Short mmCIF file of C-alpha atoms in Angstrom, two decimals:
data_model
loop_
_atom_site.label_atom_id
_atom_site.label_comp_id
_atom_site.label_asym_id
_atom_site.label_seq_id
_atom_site.Cartn_x
_atom_site.Cartn_y
_atom_site.Cartn_z
CA MET A 163 -17.54 6.16 36.39
CA THR A 164 -15.95 5.31 33.03
CA ARG A 165 -16.53 2.21 31.02
CA SER A 166 -14.71 0.46 28.20
CA PRO A 167 -16.02 1.12 24.70
CA ARG A 168 -18.23 -1.52 23.20
CA THR A 169 -16.55 -3.62 20.59
CA GLY A 170 -19.43 -3.94 18.16
CA PRO A 171 -20.51 -7.06 16.30
CA GLY A 172 -17.08 -8.56 15.79
CA ARG A 173 -13.71 -8.05 14.18
CA GLY A 174 -14.05 -10.00 10.95
CA TRP A 175 -14.22 -6.82 8.84
CA LEU A 176 -10.42 -6.54 8.76
CA LEU A 177 -9.94 -10.18 7.79
CA ARG A 178 -12.46 -9.79 4.95
CA LEU A 179 -10.68 -6.63 3.83
CA VAL A 180 -7.30 -8.37 3.84
CA ILE A 181 -8.70 -11.25 1.75
CA ALA A 182 -10.25 -8.86 -0.76
CA PHE A 183 -7.01 -6.86 -0.98
CA ALA A 184 -4.98 -10.03 -1.54
CA PHE A 185 -7.11 -10.95 -4.57
CA ALA A 186 -7.18 -7.39 -5.94
CA GLN A 187 -3.42 -6.91 -5.51
CA GLY A 188 -2.73 -10.40 -6.85
CA ALA A 189 -4.70 -9.57 -9.99
CA VAL A 190 -2.76 -6.34 -10.52
CA SER A 191 0.56 -8.09 -9.88
CA MET A 192 -0.38 -10.73 -12.46
CA ALA A 193 -1.60 -8.20 -14.97
CA ARG A 194 1.27 -5.72 -14.99
CA PRO A 195 3.94 -8.08 -16.37
CA ALA A 196 1.33 -9.67 -18.65
CA VAL A 197 0.51 -6.22 -20.08
CA SER A 198 4.17 -5.74 -20.97
CA TYR A 199 4.35 -9.12 -22.71
CA ARG A 200 1.06 -8.45 -24.49
CA ALA A 201 2.37 -5.07 -25.69
CA LEU A 202 5.55 -6.70 -26.99
CA ALA A 203 3.43 -9.21 -28.88
CA LEU A 204 1.58 -6.31 -30.50
CA GLY A 205 4.86 -4.84 -31.72
CA ALA A 206 5.79 -2.41 -28.94
CA ASP A 207 9.41 -1.44 -28.38
CA GLU A 208 10.98 -0.73 -24.99
CA ALA A 209 9.89 2.91 -25.03
CA ALA A 210 6.27 2.01 -25.80
CA VAL A 211 6.23 -0.56 -23.00
CA GLY A 212 7.52 2.13 -20.66
CA VAL A 213 4.76 4.52 -21.70
CA ILE A 214 2.06 1.90 -21.19
CA ALA A 215 3.45 1.05 -17.76
CA GLY A 216 3.69 4.76 -16.91
CA VAL A 217 0.03 5.41 -17.72
CA TYR A 218 -0.88 2.98 -14.95
CA ALA A 219 0.81 5.24 -12.40
CA LEU A 220 0.20 8.65 -14.00
CA LEU A 221 -3.55 8.60 -14.64
CA PRO A 222 -4.50 8.11 -10.96
CA LEU A 223 -2.42 11.16 -10.00
CA PHE A 224 -5.20 13.43 -11.27
CA VAL A 225 -7.97 11.83 -9.22
CA ALA A 226 -6.28 10.81 -5.96
CA VAL A 227 -6.99 14.02 -4.05
CA PRO A 228 -10.62 14.38 -5.28
CA LEU A 229 -11.25 10.78 -4.24
CA GLY A 230 -9.73 11.50 -0.84
CA ARG A 231 -11.96 14.57 -0.46
CA ARG A 232 -15.02 12.54 -1.34
CA THR A 233 -14.10 9.87 1.20
CA ASP A 234 -13.51 12.44 3.94
CA HIS A 235 -17.12 13.61 3.56
CA GLY A 236 -18.84 10.30 2.90
CA ARG A 237 -18.63 6.54 3.07
CA CYS A 238 -15.52 4.59 2.09
CA ALA A 239 -17.08 1.22 1.21
CA PRO A 240 -18.46 2.16 -2.26
CA LEU A 241 -14.91 2.70 -3.50
CA LEU A 242 -14.04 -0.97 -2.89
CA PRO A 243 -16.37 -2.69 -5.41
CA LEU A 244 -15.83 0.19 -7.84
CA GLY A 245 -12.08 -0.39 -7.63
CA VAL A 246 -12.46 -4.14 -8.10
CA LEU A 247 -14.69 -3.66 -11.16
CA LEU A 248 -12.23 -1.22 -12.73
CA ILE A 249 -9.30 -3.57 -12.07
CA SER A 250 -11.18 -6.55 -13.49
CA GLY A 251 -12.42 -4.61 -16.50
CA GLY A 252 -8.99 -3.13 -17.20
CA CYS A 253 -7.38 -6.60 -17.05
CA ALA A 254 -10.00 -8.20 -19.29
CA MET A 255 -9.99 -5.43 -21.89
CA SER A 256 -6.19 -5.42 -21.96
CA GLY A 257 -6.36 -9.12 -22.78
CA ILE A 258 -8.54 -8.52 -25.85
CA ALA A 259 -7.12 -5.15 -26.95
CA SER A 260 -5.54 -5.17 -30.39
CA SER A 261 -3.67 -1.85 -30.40
CA LEU A 262 -1.06 -0.17 -28.22
CA PRO A 263 -3.15 2.97 -27.48
CA ALA A 264 -5.94 0.71 -26.25
CA MET A 265 -3.47 -1.17 -24.07
CA ALA A 266 -2.29 2.12 -22.56
CA ALA A 267 -5.86 3.26 -21.89
CA TRP A 268 -6.89 0.04 -20.17
CA SER A 269 -3.66 0.03 -18.16
CA GLY A 270 -4.73 3.44 -16.86
CA VAL A 271 -8.18 2.07 -15.98
CA MET A 272 -6.49 -0.72 -14.03
CA GLY A 273 -4.36 1.80 -12.13
CA LEU A 274 -7.42 3.92 -11.39
CA GLY A 275 -9.23 0.88 -10.00
CA HIS A 276 -6.30 0.00 -7.77
CA LEU A 277 -6.20 3.57 -6.46
CA CYS A 278 -9.95 3.55 -5.70
CA PHE A 279 -9.66 0.30 -3.78
CA VAL A 280 -6.61 1.35 -1.78
CA ILE A 281 -7.96 4.79 -0.81
CA GLY A 282 -11.25 3.27 0.32
CA ALA A 283 -9.59 0.39 2.18
CA GLN A 284 -6.97 2.50 3.95
CA SER A 285 -9.63 5.01 4.99
CA ILE A 286 -11.77 2.24 6.48
CA VAL A 287 -8.82 0.89 8.47
CA ALA A 288 -8.02 4.37 9.77
CA ARG A 289 -11.65 5.10 10.61
CA GLN A 290 -12.40 1.82 12.39
CA SER A 291 -9.16 1.35 14.33
CA ALA A 292 -8.49 2.64 17.82
CA PRO A 293 -5.27 4.72 18.01
CA ALA A 294 -3.47 1.95 19.89
CA ASP A 295 -4.46 -0.56 17.17
CA GLN A 296 -3.65 1.48 14.07
CA ASP A 297 -0.09 0.22 13.55
CA ARG A 298 -1.18 -3.38 14.01
CA ASN A 299 -4.30 -3.09 11.84
CA PHE A 300 -2.53 -1.32 9.00
CA GLY A 301 0.20 -3.95 9.09
CA HIS A 302 -2.38 -6.71 8.92
CA PHE A 303 -4.02 -4.89 6.02
CA THR A 304 -0.73 -4.72 4.10
CA ILE A 305 -0.27 -8.47 4.41
CA GLY A 306 -2.95 -8.70 1.72
CA ALA A 307 -0.82 -6.59 -0.60
CA SER A 308 2.30 -8.63 0.17
CA LEU A 309 0.51 -11.90 -0.54
CA GLY A 310 -0.74 -10.55 -3.86
CA GLN A 311 2.72 -9.29 -4.78
CA LEU A 312 4.23 -12.63 -3.86
CA ILE A 313 1.81 -14.85 -5.78
CA GLY A 314 0.74 -12.65 -8.70
CA PRO A 315 4.01 -12.49 -10.69
CA VAL A 316 4.64 -16.21 -10.17
CA ALA A 317 1.18 -17.05 -11.51
CA ALA A 318 1.65 -14.73 -14.47
CA GLY A 319 4.99 -16.30 -15.30
CA ALA A 320 3.51 -19.80 -15.13
CA LEU A 321 0.63 -18.87 -17.44
CA ILE A 322 2.75 -17.02 -19.95
CA SER A 323 5.68 -19.42 -20.14
CA GLY A 324 3.75 -22.64 -19.48
CA GLN A 325 1.72 -22.57 -22.68
CA GLY A 326 2.75 -23.87 -26.06
CA GLY A 327 1.23 -21.02 -28.07
CA THR A 328 2.55 -17.61 -28.99
CA LEU A 329 3.40 -14.85 -26.57
CA GLY A 330 0.34 -12.87 -27.58
CA ARG A 331 -2.05 -15.71 -26.78
CA THR A 332 -0.48 -16.69 -23.47
CA SER A 333 -0.21 -13.10 -22.23
CA ALA A 334 -3.87 -12.53 -23.16
CA LEU A 335 -4.78 -15.65 -21.17
CA ALA A 336 -2.88 -14.33 -18.14
CA LEU A 337 -4.78 -11.03 -18.36
CA LEU A 338 -8.15 -12.75 -18.55
CA VAL A 339 -7.26 -14.94 -15.57
CA SER A 340 -6.17 -11.86 -13.62
CA ALA A 341 -9.58 -10.29 -14.37
CA ALA A 342 -11.27 -13.35 -12.84
CA VAL A 343 -8.95 -13.22 -9.81
CA ALA A 344 -9.87 -9.58 -9.21
CA ALA A 345 -13.58 -10.39 -9.41
CA VAL A 346 -13.18 -12.93 -6.58
CA ALA A 347 -12.45 -9.99 -4.27
CA LEU A 348 -16.11 -8.99 -4.50
CA THR A 349 -17.07 -12.05 -2.45
CA SER A 350 -15.32 -10.61 0.65
CA LEU A 351 -16.69 -7.07 0.46
CA TRP A 352 -19.63 -7.43 2.82
CA ARG A 353 -20.09 -5.61 6.12
CA ILE A 354 -16.67 -4.02 5.80
CA GLU A 355 -17.68 -0.51 6.84
CA HIS A 356 -19.85 0.01 9.89
CA ARG A 357 -22.37 2.78 10.38
CA ARG A 358 -21.22 5.83 12.26
CA ALA A 359 -23.02 8.23 14.52
CA LYS A 360 -25.23 10.74 12.81
CA GLY A 361 -23.31 13.90 12.05
CA SER A 362 -19.89 12.24 12.29
CA VAL A 363 -19.10 13.04 8.65
CA ALA A 364 -17.79 16.50 8.00
CA GLY A 365 -19.89 18.58 5.67
CA PRO A 366 -18.64 19.59 2.23
CA GLY A 367 -17.99 23.10 3.44
CA HIS A 368 -15.26 21.95 5.83
CA LYS A 369 -12.55 21.14 3.30
CA VAL A 370 -9.02 21.48 4.64
CA PRO A 371 -6.64 23.02 2.07
CA VAL A 372 -3.99 20.70 0.66
CA ARG A 373 -1.34 23.17 1.79
CA ALA A 374 -2.58 22.87 5.37
CA ILE A 375 -2.49 19.07 5.16
CA LEU A 376 1.05 19.05 3.81
CA GLY A 377 2.03 21.65 6.39
CA ALA A 378 0.98 19.46 9.31
CA ARG A 379 4.08 18.17 11.05
CA GLY A 380 4.49 14.48 10.29
CA VAL A 381 2.56 14.35 7.01
CA PRO A 382 5.52 15.18 4.70
CA ALA A 383 7.70 12.76 6.66
CA GLY A 384 5.13 9.97 6.31
CA ILE A 385 4.82 10.63 2.58
CA PHE A 386 8.59 10.66 2.08
CA ILE A 387 9.13 7.47 4.09
CA SER A 388 6.41 5.68 2.14
CA MET A 389 7.88 6.89 -1.16
CA ALA A 390 11.38 5.78 -0.17
CA VAL A 391 10.27 2.30 0.88
CA LEU A 392 8.11 1.75 -2.20
CA SER A 393 10.85 3.04 -4.52
CA ALA A 394 13.30 0.63 -2.91
CA THR A 395 10.92 -2.26 -3.48
CA ASP A 396 10.26 -1.29 -7.11
CA ILE A 397 13.92 -0.72 -7.98
CA LEU A 398 14.91 -3.95 -6.26
CA THR A 399 12.36 -5.87 -8.34
CA ALA A 400 13.35 -4.16 -11.59
CA TYR A 401 17.14 -4.11 -11.26
CA LEU A 402 18.04 -7.23 -9.32
CA PRO A 403 17.65 -9.27 -12.55
CA VAL A 404 20.08 -6.85 -14.22
CA VAL A 405 22.56 -7.24 -11.38
CA GLY A 406 22.10 -11.00 -11.57
CA GLU A 407 22.87 -10.97 -15.29
CA HIS A 408 26.11 -9.05 -14.67
CA ARG A 409 27.13 -11.47 -11.92
CA SER A 410 26.07 -14.62 -13.82
CA ILE A 411 23.25 -15.43 -11.37
CA ALA A 412 20.59 -17.61 -13.01
CA PRO A 413 17.15 -16.03 -13.56
CA ALA A 414 15.54 -18.78 -11.50
CA THR A 415 17.83 -17.90 -8.59
CA VAL A 416 17.00 -14.22 -8.95
CA GLY A 417 13.31 -15.11 -8.80
CA LEU A 418 13.87 -17.07 -5.60
CA LEU A 419 15.78 -14.14 -4.10
CA LEU A 420 12.90 -11.76 -4.87
CA SER A 421 10.40 -14.22 -3.41
CA LEU A 422 12.56 -14.47 -0.29
CA ARG A 423 12.40 -10.69 0.05
CA ALA A 424 8.61 -10.70 -0.27
CA ALA A 425 8.23 -13.54 2.24
CA ALA A 426 10.39 -11.66 4.75
CA THR A 427 8.15 -8.61 4.36
CA ILE A 428 5.10 -10.71 5.21
CA ALA A 429 6.91 -12.20 8.21
CA CYS A 430 7.71 -8.69 9.46
CA ARG A 431 4.06 -7.64 9.39
CA LEU A 432 3.00 -10.76 11.25
CA VAL A 433 5.23 -9.85 14.20
CA MET A 434 4.71 -6.08 14.09
CA SER A 435 2.90 -5.90 17.43
CA PRO A 436 5.68 -7.49 19.52
CA LEU A 437 8.26 -5.37 17.69
CA LEU A 438 6.32 -2.23 18.54
CA ARG A 439 6.06 -3.26 22.18
CA LEU A 440 9.78 -4.00 22.29
CA LEU A 441 11.17 -0.95 20.49
CA GLY A 442 8.41 1.63 20.17
CA ARG A 443 7.18 2.93 16.82
CA ARG A 444 9.70 5.77 16.40
CA ALA A 445 12.72 3.56 17.14
CA LEU A 446 11.33 0.74 14.98
CA LEU A 447 10.67 3.05 12.02
CA THR A 448 14.05 4.75 12.27
CA THR A 449 16.04 1.56 12.76
CA SER A 450 14.31 -0.29 9.94
CA CYS A 451 14.84 2.54 7.44
CA LEU A 452 18.48 2.97 8.47
CA LEU A 453 19.23 -0.75 8.23
CA ALA A 454 17.34 -1.01 4.93
CA GLY A 455 19.41 1.87 3.54
CA LEU A 456 22.68 0.17 4.49
CA LEU A 457 21.53 -3.15 3.04
CA CYS A 458 20.36 -1.51 -0.20
CA ALA A 459 23.78 0.03 -0.60
CA GLY A 460 25.28 -3.37 0.20
CA VAL A 461 23.47 -4.98 -2.74
CA ALA A 462 25.81 -2.98 -4.98
CA LEU A 463 28.77 -4.93 -3.58
CA PRO A 464 29.95 -8.11 -5.40
CA VAL A 465 28.91 -10.54 -2.65
CA SER A 466 28.20 -14.26 -3.05
CA VAL A 467 24.67 -15.57 -3.63
CA PRO A 468 24.24 -16.97 -0.07
CA VAL A 469 25.31 -13.63 1.42
CA LEU A 470 23.01 -11.80 -1.00
CA ALA A 471 20.13 -14.05 0.07
CA VAL A 472 20.68 -13.18 3.76
CA MET A 473 20.93 -9.48 2.90
CA LEU A 474 17.70 -9.56 0.90
CA ALA A 475 15.85 -11.45 3.63
CA VAL A 476 16.83 -8.85 6.24
CA LEU A 477 16.15 -6.06 3.75
CA GLY A 478 12.67 -7.42 3.04
CA PHE A 479 11.97 -7.61 6.77
CA CYS A 480 13.03 -3.98 7.23
CA LEU A 481 11.03 -2.77 4.23
CA GLY A 482 7.94 -4.37 5.73
CA VAL A 483 7.90 -1.75 8.49
CA GLY A 484 7.85 1.46 6.47
CA GLN A 485 4.54 1.27 4.63
CA PRO A 486 2.20 0.49 7.55
CA LEU A 487 3.91 2.85 9.98
CA SER A 488 3.97 5.64 7.41
CA MET A 489 0.19 5.27 7.12
CA THR A 490 -0.18 5.66 10.87
CA THR A 491 2.14 8.66 10.78
CA VAL A 492 0.05 10.38 8.11
CA VAL A 493 -3.31 9.57 9.75
CA ARG A 494 -2.23 10.80 13.18
CA ALA A 495 -0.58 13.96 11.85
CA ALA A 496 -3.30 15.03 9.41
CA PRO A 497 -6.19 17.31 10.42
CA ASP A 498 -9.20 15.30 11.57
CA ARG A 499 -11.37 16.40 8.65
CA ALA A 500 -8.79 15.50 6.02
CA ARG A 501 -7.36 12.10 6.88
CA SER A 502 -8.58 10.40 3.69
CA THR A 503 -7.19 13.30 1.67
CA ALA A 504 -3.86 12.93 3.51
CA LEU A 505 -3.80 9.21 2.67
CA ALA A 506 -4.58 10.10 -0.94
CA LEU A 507 -1.65 12.54 -0.96
CA ARG A 508 0.52 9.74 0.40
CA LEU A 509 -0.60 7.51 -2.47
CA THR A 510 0.09 10.36 -4.90
CA GLY A 511 3.63 10.50 -3.56
CA ASN A 512 3.91 6.75 -4.04
CA ARG A 513 2.78 7.05 -7.66
CA LEU A 514 5.26 9.85 -8.31
CA GLY A 515 7.97 7.68 -6.82
CA GLN A 516 6.94 4.78 -9.05
CA VAL A 517 7.35 7.02 -12.08
CA ALA A 518 10.43 9.00 -11.08
CA ALA A 519 12.48 6.32 -9.31
CA PRO A 520 12.75 3.88 -12.24
CA ALA A 521 13.57 6.76 -14.61
CA ALA A 522 16.30 8.05 -12.30
CA ALA A 523 17.60 4.53 -11.74
CA GLY A 524 17.77 3.96 -15.49
CA LEU A 525 19.83 7.12 -16.00
CA ILE A 526 22.19 6.23 -13.17
CA ALA A 527 22.54 2.63 -14.26
CA GLY A 528 23.29 3.69 -17.81
CA ALA A 529 25.95 6.14 -16.70
CA VAL A 530 27.60 4.33 -13.79
CA GLY A 531 26.48 0.70 -13.74
CA ALA A 532 23.57 -1.57 -12.88
CA ALA A 533 24.43 -1.68 -9.16
CA ALA A 534 24.61 2.10 -8.73
CA PRO A 535 20.84 2.66 -8.19
CA PHE A 536 21.04 0.56 -5.03
CA ALA A 537 23.60 2.94 -3.55
CA LEU A 538 21.26 5.86 -4.33
CA LEU A 539 18.38 4.02 -2.68
CA GLY A 540 20.56 3.52 0.37
CA VAL A 541 20.99 7.29 0.70
CA PHE A 542 17.25 7.78 0.14
CA LEU A 543 16.32 5.34 2.92
CA ILE A 544 18.87 6.77 5.35
CA GLY A 545 17.24 10.16 4.77
CA ALA A 546 13.87 8.55 5.55
CA ALA A 547 15.38 7.22 8.79
CA GLY A 548 16.30 10.77 9.75
CA LEU A 549 12.72 11.91 9.19
CA GLY A 550 11.40 8.97 11.20
CA LEU A 551 13.60 10.05 14.10
CA ARG A 552 11.79 13.39 14.27
CA GLY A 553 8.59 11.65 15.30
CA GLU A 554 4.96 12.40 14.57
CA GLY A 555 3.11 15.65 14.42
CA ARG A 556 0.32 14.89 16.90
CA PRO A 557 0.16 12.48 19.81
CA GLU A 558 -2.69 10.03 20.00
CA ALA A 559 -4.32 11.99 22.78
CA THR A 560 -5.15 14.86 20.42
CA ALA A 561 -7.76 12.90 18.55
CA ALA A 562 -11.02 14.76 17.97
CA PRO A 563 -13.41 14.57 20.90
CA PRO A 564 -16.71 12.76 20.55
CA GLY A 565 -19.30 14.64 18.58
CA THR A 566 -16.66 16.64 16.64
CA GLU A 567 -14.87 13.85 14.79
CA SER A 568 -14.46 14.11 11.06
CA GLY A 569 -14.91 11.84 8.14
CA LEU A 570 -11.96 9.71 9.07
CA ALA A 571 -12.09 10.02 12.82
CA ALA A 572 -13.00 6.56 13.93
CA PRO A 573 -16.03 6.17 16.11
CA ASP A 574 -14.17 3.42 17.87
CA THR A 575 -11.06 5.46 18.59
CA VAL A 576 -12.62 6.87 21.72
CA SER A 577 -10.54 6.59 24.87
CA THR A 578 -11.75 4.38 27.65
CA ALA A 579 -12.10 7.54 29.72
CA VAL A 580 -15.01 8.71 27.56
CA PRO A 581 -18.50 7.92 28.85
CA GLN A 582 -20.22 5.14 26.98
CA ASP A 583 -23.15 7.24 25.86
CA THR A 584 -20.88 9.48 23.78
CA GLN A 585 -19.63 6.63 21.64
CA ASP A 586 -20.90 5.32 18.35
CA THR A 587 -22.00 1.90 19.45
CA THR A 588 -22.36 0.66 15.89
CA ALA A 589 -18.64 0.85 15.16
CA GLU A 590 -16.29 -2.05 15.60
CA SER A 591 -13.07 -1.74 17.54
CA GLY A 592 -12.02 -5.23 18.50
CA PRO A 593 -8.39 -6.19 18.15
CA VAL A 594 -7.10 -8.14 15.21
CA PRO A 595 -4.25 -10.57 14.70
CA PRO A 596 -0.85 -9.04 15.44
CA THR A 597 0.62 -6.80 12.74
CA ALA A 598 0.96 -3.17 11.79
CA ARG A 599 -0.63 -0.68 9.45
CA ASN A 600 0.05 -0.07 5.57
CA GLY A 601 1.10 0.49 3.75
CA ALA A 602 0.34 -0.55 0.43
CA GLU A 603 0.13 0.04 -1.38
CA ASN A 604 1.19 -0.26 -0.83
CA PRO A 605 0.82 0.07 -3.20
CA GLY A 606 0.89 0.73 -2.55
#
């Protein structure tokens, strides 16, 4: 006779993780524009600001895979406070730095901290979520990122422009405040990761080659979809003000349009579960990417502000799907002993996209016009829709059997057909509020 798996002590771990992520992401979203203003106050030109911003994304590229390896063979939770401390320290030191090289170095520390937090947090969600709950749990997790991205820039703008002093002083204040905001995340990092059965962590001798991870059907598709969605979000944030300037749209209106996009993304993740039940994950992922691609291309058209607002609201809703579902795609497709490494490779792809997409958009905008990058993003997202249509590499039923699960195989992902005595009764598998999985970072 089979029995349902025990649900453990509760399901508050995901809520605490979302709260911590909201503060950590909010701090980063406050700090990044403040770093640019601080660099300008120290005499940086546009190229220097670009280099400082690039270090944030480039430095973590060298440590993402090693961190993923470490997480596959050990606990995830230690990465969370480490990430928060690095974010907070990078923000604070950027606020008191007096040279551009120092600003670049501390920007890299901030990026490294964000990477540590996201790898640890995503791995915990993957490890402690049943297969049927992964989309919902990752979506709920990414709500924290969306809240931080929504509030952080607004807070930074208020601090920087709301003071009567010089740009250098107000930007330094914003960085110090962002350091304090990041530190608040530490208050939610308790009992996030639950103990697993003895021997559930793969030994260091069981490393899966990166080539094998990338060769697993579904992993490259998940990475590409995540990169396409994140690039669309970044380019939209960077170039909508330029489009607004060309079309005589006031900066305040552009800010409201971007906030509308972010709010629609949050709304999407709140209703992810009913959408998945209605459409199925493959149809939802494909449809959202296809529609987002068409809407991105539509932003290049000279439409009125009300029409643009509707387009951006729908676009934000569609972009809310890609990150959490791409996380599920990568986790389900990756080998059992390398799921954290696969998530780290996904984040590496995101970072590469954050570096390459703005550079490519700048070249295209300079040659063709400010609206042209949106047409390119449309093609990019339509390509992602095609990959989403191919489906995942492994069905849920192929999860590792009890006693052979790897570092990221969740103790609570055991089917109800598995006898109770084979389960790790210390893990937590209770459902969480409706949503889907992320996708960061993301973010990721």
